[in-house]
PDB file of C-alpha atoms in Angstrom:
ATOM      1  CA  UNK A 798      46.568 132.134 124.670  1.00 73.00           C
ATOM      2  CA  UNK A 799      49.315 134.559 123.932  1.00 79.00           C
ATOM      3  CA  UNK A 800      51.348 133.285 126.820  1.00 87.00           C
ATOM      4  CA  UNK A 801      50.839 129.777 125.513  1.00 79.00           C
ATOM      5  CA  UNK A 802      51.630 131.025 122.443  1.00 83.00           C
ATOM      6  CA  UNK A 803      54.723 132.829 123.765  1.00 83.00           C
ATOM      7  CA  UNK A 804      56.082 129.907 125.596  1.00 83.00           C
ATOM      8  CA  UNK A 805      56.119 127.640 122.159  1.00 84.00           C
ATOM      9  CA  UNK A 806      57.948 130.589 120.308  1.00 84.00           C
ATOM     10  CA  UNK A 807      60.500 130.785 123.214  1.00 83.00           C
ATOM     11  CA  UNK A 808      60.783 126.800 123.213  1.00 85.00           C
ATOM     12  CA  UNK A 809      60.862 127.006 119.598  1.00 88.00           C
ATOM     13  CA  UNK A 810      63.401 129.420 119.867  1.00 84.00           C
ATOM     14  CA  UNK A 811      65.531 127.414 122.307  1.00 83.00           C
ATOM     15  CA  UNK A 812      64.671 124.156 119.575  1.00 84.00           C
ATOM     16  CA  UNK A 813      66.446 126.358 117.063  1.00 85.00           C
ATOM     17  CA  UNK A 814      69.698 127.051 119.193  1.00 87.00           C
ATOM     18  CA  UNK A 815      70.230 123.477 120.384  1.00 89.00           C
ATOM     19  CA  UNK A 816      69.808 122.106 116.484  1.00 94.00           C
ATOM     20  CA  UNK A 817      71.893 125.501 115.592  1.00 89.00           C
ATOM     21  CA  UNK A 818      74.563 124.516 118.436  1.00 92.00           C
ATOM     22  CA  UNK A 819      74.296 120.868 117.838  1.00 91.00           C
ATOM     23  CA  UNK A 820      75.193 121.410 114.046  1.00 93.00           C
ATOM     24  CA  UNK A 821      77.975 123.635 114.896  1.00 94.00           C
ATOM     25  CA  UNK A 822      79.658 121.099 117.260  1.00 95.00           C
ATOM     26  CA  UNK A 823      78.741 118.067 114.431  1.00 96.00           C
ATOM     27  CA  UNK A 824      81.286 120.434 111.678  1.00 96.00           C
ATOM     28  CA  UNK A 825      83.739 121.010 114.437  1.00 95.00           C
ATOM     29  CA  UNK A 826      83.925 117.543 114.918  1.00 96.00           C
ATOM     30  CA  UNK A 827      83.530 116.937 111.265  1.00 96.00           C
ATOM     31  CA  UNK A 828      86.400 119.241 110.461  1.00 97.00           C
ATOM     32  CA  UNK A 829      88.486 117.538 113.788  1.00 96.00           C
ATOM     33  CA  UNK A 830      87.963 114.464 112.517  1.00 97.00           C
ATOM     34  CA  UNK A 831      89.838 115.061 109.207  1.00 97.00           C
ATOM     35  CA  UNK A 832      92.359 116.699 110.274  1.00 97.00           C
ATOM     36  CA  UNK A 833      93.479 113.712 112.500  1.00 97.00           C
ATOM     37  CA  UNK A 834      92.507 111.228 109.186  1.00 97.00           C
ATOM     38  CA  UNK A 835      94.568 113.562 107.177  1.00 97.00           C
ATOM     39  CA  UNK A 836      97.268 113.407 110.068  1.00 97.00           C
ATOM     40  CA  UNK A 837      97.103 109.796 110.781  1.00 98.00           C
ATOM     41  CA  UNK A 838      97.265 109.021 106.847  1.00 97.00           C
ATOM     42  CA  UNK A 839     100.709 111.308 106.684  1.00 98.00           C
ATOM     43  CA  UNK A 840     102.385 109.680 109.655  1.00 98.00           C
ATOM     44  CA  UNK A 841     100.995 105.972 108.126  1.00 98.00           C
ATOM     45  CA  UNK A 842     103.011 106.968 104.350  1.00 98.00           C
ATOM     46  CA  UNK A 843     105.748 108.354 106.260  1.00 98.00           C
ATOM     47  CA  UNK A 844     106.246 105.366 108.204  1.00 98.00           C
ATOM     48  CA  UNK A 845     105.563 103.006 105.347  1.00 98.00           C
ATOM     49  CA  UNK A 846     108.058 105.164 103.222  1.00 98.00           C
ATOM     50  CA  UNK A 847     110.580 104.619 106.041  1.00 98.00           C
ATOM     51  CA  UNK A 848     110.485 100.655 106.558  1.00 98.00           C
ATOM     52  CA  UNK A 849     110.752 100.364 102.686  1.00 98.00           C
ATOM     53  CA  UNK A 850     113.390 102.403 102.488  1.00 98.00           C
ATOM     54  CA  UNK A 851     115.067 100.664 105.555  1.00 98.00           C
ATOM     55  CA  UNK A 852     114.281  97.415 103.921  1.00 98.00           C
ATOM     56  CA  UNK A 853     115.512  98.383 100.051  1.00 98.00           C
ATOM     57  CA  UNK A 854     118.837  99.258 102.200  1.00 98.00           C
ATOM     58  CA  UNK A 855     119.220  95.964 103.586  1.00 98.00           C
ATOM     59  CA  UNK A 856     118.068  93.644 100.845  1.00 98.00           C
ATOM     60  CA  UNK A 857     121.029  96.046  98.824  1.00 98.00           C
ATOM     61  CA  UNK A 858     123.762  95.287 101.559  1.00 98.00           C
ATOM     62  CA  UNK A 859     122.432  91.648 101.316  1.00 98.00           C
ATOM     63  CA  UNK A 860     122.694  91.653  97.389  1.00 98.00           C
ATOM     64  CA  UNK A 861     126.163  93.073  97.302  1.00 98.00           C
ATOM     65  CA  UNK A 862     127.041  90.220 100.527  1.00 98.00           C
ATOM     66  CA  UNK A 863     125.905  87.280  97.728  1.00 98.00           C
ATOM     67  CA  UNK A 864     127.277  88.825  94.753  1.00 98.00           C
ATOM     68  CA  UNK A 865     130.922  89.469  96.261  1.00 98.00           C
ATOM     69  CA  UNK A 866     130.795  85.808  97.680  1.00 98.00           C
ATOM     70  CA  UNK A 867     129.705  84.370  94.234  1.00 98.00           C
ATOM     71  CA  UNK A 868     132.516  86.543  92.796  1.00 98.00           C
ATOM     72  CA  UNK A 869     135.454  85.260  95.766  1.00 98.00           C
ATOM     73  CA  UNK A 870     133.526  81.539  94.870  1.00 97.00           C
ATOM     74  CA  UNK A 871     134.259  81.880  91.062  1.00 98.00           C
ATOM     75  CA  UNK A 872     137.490  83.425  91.091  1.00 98.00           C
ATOM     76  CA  UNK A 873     138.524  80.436  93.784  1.00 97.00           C
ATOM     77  CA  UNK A 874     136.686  77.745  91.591  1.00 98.00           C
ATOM     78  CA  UNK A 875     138.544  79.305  88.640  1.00 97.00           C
ATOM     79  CA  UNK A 876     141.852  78.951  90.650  1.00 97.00           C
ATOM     80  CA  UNK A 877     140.934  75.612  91.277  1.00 97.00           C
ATOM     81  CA  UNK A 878     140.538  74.554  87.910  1.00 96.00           C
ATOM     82  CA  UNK A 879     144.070  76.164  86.007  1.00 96.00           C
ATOM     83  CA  UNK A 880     146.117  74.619  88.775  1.00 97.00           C
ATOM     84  CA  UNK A 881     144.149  71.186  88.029  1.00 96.00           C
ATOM     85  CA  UNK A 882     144.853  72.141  84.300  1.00 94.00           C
ATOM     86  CA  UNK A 883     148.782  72.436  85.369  1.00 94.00           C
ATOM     87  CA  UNK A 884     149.010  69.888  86.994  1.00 94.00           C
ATOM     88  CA  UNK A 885     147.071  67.396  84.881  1.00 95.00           C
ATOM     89  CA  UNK A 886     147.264  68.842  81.198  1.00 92.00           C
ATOM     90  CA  UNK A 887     149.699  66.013  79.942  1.00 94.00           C
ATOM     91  CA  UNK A 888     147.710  63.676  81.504  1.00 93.00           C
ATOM     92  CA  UNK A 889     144.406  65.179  79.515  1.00 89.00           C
ATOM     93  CA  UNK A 890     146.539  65.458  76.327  1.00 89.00           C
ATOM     94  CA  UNK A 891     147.314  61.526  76.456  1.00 90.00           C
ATOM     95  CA  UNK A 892     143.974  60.263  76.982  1.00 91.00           C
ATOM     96  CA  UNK A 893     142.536  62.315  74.965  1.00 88.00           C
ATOM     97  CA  UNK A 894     145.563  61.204  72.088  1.00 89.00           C
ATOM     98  CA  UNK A 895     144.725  58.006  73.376  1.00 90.00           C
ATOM     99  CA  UNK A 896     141.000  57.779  72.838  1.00 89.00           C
ATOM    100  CA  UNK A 897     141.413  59.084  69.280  1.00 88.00           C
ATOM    101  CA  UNK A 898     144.209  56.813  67.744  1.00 88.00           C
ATOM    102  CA  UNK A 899     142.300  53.256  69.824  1.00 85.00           C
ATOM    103  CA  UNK A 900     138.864  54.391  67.814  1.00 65.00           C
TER     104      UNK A 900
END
């Protein structure tokens, strides 16, 4: 009976350092498996960071591209419209003189 008895204890024994083992390897891999979440979620904001910085820059360069050609579009439009002015403004005057004295 004691040998029975002593075989349980022993496989008891062994019971207890598998579960003790097994629970040691589950926090290892526990602990492993944050670090590599907390890893993968830096390198995921860094990259993210990165492309919106990358795409602030060009929508900027793109921004400043429309705004000078609105500006070179409106200064040639404006241009456009004194040298009509010049070369028309007698023209205006009389109609205009015109359309005031016929009504």
């Amino acid at each position: 009976m004691d040998t029975v008895i002593k075989k349980i204890s022993e496989i008891e024994a062994a019971a207890v350092s598998v579960m003790d083992n097994a629970n040691a390897r589950k926090k290892a891999f526990a602990r492993e498996m944050e670090d590599r979440t907390r890893d993968f979620d830096r390198q995921i904001e860094e990259e993210t960071e990165h492309s919106i910085q990358e795409l602030r820059s060009r929508m900027e360069t793109e921004m400043r591209s429309r705004l000078s050609k609105q500006k070179s579009d409106a200064e040639a439009l404006l241009v456009q419209m004194e040298q009509n002015y010049e070369d028309h403004h007698q023209e205006y005057a009389k109609r205009l003189f015109r359309s005031l004295i016929e009504e």
